[in-house]
Coordinates of N, CA and C in Angstrom, one line a residue:
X117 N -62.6 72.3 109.1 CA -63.5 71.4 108.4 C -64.0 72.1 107.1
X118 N -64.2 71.5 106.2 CA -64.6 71.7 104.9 C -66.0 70.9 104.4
X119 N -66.3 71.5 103.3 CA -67.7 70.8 102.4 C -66.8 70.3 101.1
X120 N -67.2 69.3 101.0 CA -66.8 68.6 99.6 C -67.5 67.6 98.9
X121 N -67.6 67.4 97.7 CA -68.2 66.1 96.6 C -67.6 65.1 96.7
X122 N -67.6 64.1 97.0 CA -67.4 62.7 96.7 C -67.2 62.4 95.0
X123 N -66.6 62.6 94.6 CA -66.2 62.0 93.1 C -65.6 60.7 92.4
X124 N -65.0 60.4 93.5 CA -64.5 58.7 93.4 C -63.7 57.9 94.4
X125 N -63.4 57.1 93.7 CA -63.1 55.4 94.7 C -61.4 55.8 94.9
X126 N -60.8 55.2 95.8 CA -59.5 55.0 95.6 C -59.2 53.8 95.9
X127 N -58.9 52.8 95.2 CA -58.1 51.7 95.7 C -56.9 51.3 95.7
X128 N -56.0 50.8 97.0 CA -54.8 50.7 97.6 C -55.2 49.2 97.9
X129 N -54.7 48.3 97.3 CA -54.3 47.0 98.0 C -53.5 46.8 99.0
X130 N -52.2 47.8 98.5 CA -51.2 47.6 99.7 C -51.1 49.2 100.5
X131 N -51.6 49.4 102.3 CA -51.2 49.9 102.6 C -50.8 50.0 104.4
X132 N -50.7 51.2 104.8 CA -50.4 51.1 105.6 C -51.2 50.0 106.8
X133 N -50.9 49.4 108.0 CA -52.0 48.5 108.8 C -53.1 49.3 108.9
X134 N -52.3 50.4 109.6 CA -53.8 51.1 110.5 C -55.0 51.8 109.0
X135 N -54.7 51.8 108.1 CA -55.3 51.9 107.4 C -56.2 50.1 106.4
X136 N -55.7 49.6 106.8 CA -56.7 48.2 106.0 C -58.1 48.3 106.6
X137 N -58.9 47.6 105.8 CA -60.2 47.9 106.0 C -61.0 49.3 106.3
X138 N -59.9 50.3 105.4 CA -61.2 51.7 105.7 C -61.0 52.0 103.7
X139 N -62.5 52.8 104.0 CA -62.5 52.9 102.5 C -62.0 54.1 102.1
X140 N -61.0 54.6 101.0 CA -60.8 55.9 100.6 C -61.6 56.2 99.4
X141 N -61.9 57.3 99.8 CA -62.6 58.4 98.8 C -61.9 59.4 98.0
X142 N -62.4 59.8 96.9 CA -61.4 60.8 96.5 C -62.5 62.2 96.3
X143 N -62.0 63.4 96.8 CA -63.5 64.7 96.8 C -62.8 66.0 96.1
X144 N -63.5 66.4 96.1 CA -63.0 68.0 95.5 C -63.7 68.8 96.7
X145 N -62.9 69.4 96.7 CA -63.7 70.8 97.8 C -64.6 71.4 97.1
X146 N -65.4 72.3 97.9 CA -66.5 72.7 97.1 C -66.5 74.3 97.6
X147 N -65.9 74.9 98.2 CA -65.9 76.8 99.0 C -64.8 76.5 100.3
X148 N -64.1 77.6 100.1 CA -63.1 78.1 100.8 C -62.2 77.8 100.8
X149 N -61.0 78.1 101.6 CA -59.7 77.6 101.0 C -59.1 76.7 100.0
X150 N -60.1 75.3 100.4 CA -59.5 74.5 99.5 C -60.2 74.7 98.2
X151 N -60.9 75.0 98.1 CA -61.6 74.6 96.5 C -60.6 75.1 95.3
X152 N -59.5 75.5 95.3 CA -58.6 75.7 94.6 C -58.0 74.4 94.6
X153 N -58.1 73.3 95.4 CA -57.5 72.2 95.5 C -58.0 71.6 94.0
X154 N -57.5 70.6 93.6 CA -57.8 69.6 92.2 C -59.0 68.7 93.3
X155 N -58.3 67.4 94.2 CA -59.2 66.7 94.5 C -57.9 66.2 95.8
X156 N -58.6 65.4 96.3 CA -57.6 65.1 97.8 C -58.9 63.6 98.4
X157 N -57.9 62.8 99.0 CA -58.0 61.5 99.5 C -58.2 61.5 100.8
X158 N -59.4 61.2 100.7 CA -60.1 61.1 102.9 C -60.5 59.7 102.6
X159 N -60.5 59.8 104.0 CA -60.8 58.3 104.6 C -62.2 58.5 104.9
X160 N -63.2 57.3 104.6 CA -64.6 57.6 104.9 C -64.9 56.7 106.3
X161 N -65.6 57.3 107.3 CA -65.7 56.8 107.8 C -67.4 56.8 108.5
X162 N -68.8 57.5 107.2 CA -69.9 57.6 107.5 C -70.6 56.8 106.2
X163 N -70.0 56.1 105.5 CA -70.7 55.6 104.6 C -70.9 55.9 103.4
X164 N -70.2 57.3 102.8 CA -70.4 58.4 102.0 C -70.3 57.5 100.5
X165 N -70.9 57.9 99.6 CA -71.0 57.3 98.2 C -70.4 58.5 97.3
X166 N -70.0 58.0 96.4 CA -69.6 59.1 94.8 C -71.1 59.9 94.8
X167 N -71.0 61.4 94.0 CA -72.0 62.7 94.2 C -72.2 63.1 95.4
X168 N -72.5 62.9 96.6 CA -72.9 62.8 97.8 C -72.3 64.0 98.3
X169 N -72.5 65.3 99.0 CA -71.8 66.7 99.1 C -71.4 65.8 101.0
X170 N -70.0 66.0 101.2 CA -69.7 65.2 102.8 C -69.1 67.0 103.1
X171 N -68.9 66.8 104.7 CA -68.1 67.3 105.6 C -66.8 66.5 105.6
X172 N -65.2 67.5 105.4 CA -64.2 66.6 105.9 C -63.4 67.5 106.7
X173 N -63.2 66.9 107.7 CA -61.8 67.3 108.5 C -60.4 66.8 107.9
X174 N -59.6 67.6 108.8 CA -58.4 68.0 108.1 C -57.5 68.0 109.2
X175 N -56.4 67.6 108.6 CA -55.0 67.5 109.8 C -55.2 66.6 111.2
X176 N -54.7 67.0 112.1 CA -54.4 66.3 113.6 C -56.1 66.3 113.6
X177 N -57.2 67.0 113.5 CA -58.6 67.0 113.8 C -59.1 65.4 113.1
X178 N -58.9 65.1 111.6 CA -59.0 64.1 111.1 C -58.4 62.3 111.8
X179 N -57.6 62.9 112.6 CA -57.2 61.9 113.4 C -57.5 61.6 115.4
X180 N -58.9 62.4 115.7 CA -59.5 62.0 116.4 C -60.7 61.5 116.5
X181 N -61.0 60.8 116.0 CA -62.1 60.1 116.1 C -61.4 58.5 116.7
X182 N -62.5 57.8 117.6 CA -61.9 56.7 118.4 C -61.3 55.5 116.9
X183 N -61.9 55.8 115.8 CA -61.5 54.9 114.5 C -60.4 55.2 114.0
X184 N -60.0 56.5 114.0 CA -58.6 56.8 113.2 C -57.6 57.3 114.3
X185 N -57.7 56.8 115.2 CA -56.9 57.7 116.4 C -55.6 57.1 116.0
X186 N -54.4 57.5 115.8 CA -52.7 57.5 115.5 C -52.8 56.7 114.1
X187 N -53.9 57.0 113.1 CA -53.7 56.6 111.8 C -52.8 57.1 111.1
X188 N -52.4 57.4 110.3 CA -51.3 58.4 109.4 C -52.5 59.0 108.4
X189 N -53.7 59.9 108.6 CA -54.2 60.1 107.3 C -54.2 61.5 107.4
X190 N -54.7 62.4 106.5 CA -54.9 63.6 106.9 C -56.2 64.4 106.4
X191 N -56.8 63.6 105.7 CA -58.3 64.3 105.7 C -59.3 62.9 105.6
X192 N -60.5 63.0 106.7 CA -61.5 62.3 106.9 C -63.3 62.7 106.9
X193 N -63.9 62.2 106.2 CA -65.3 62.7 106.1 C -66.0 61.9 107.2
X194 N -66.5 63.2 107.7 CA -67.0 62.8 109.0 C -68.5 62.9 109.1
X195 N -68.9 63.6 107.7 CA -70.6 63.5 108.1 C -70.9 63.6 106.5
X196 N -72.5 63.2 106.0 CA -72.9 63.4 105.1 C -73.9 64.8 105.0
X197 N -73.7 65.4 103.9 CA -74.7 66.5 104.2 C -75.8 66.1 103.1
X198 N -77.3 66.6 104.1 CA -78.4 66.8 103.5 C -78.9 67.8 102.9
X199 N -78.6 69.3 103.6 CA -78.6 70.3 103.1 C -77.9 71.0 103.7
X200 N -78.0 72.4 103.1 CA -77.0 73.5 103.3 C -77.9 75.3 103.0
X201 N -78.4 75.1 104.4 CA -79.4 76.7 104.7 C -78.0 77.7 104.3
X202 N -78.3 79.0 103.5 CA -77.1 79.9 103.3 C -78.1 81.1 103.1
X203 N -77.7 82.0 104.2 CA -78.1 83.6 104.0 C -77.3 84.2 103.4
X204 N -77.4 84.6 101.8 CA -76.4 85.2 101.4 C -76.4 86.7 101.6
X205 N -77.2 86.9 101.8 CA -77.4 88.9 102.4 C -76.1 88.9 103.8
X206 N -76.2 88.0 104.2 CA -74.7 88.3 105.7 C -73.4 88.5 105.3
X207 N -73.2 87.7 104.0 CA -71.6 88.0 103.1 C -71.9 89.6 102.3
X208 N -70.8 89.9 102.2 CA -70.3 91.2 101.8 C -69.4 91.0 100.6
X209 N -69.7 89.8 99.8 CA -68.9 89.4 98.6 C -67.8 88.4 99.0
X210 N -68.4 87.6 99.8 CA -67.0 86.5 100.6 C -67.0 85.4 99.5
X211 N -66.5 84.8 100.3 CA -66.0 83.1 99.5 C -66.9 82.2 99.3
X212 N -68.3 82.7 99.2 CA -69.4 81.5 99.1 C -69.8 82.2 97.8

């Protein structure tokens, strides 16, 4: 699981079944591995809006929830975040 921004819409008229009627989002990661990513396409499935900082899972994880179960997707935002408590005195110069 990752932290990422909501930055935009994606629209697909035509796609897969199991995928019609879900909305895709487009996010940038925001710390750790991925944030070297450009931006990457999750499926929302909490309501998430453009700005909005979400949680997304990733891989086979992305595809258990009772909504995406045998979807073909590979990253899903599964929660909205409100905030983000960080003790930076516990890192030792890490990735945050």
């Amino acid at each position: 699981m990752f932290t990422a921004r909501v930055v935009g819409n994606v629209v697909a008229t035509q796609k897969d079944k199991d995928l019609v009627g879900t909305k895709l989002l487009l996010v940038h990661p925001l710390y750790g591995e991925f944030r070297k990513e450009k931006c990457l396409v999750a499926v929302d499935s909490v309501g998430a809006g453009i700005g909005e900082r979400v949680l997304v899972t990733k891989g086979s994880a992305a595809r258990q929830t009772d909504q995406f179960k045998g979807s073909p997707i590979d990253h899903a935002i599964v929660g909205i975040i409100d905030e983000i408590e960080l003790d930076e005195s516990s890192f030792s110069g890490g990735g945050y």
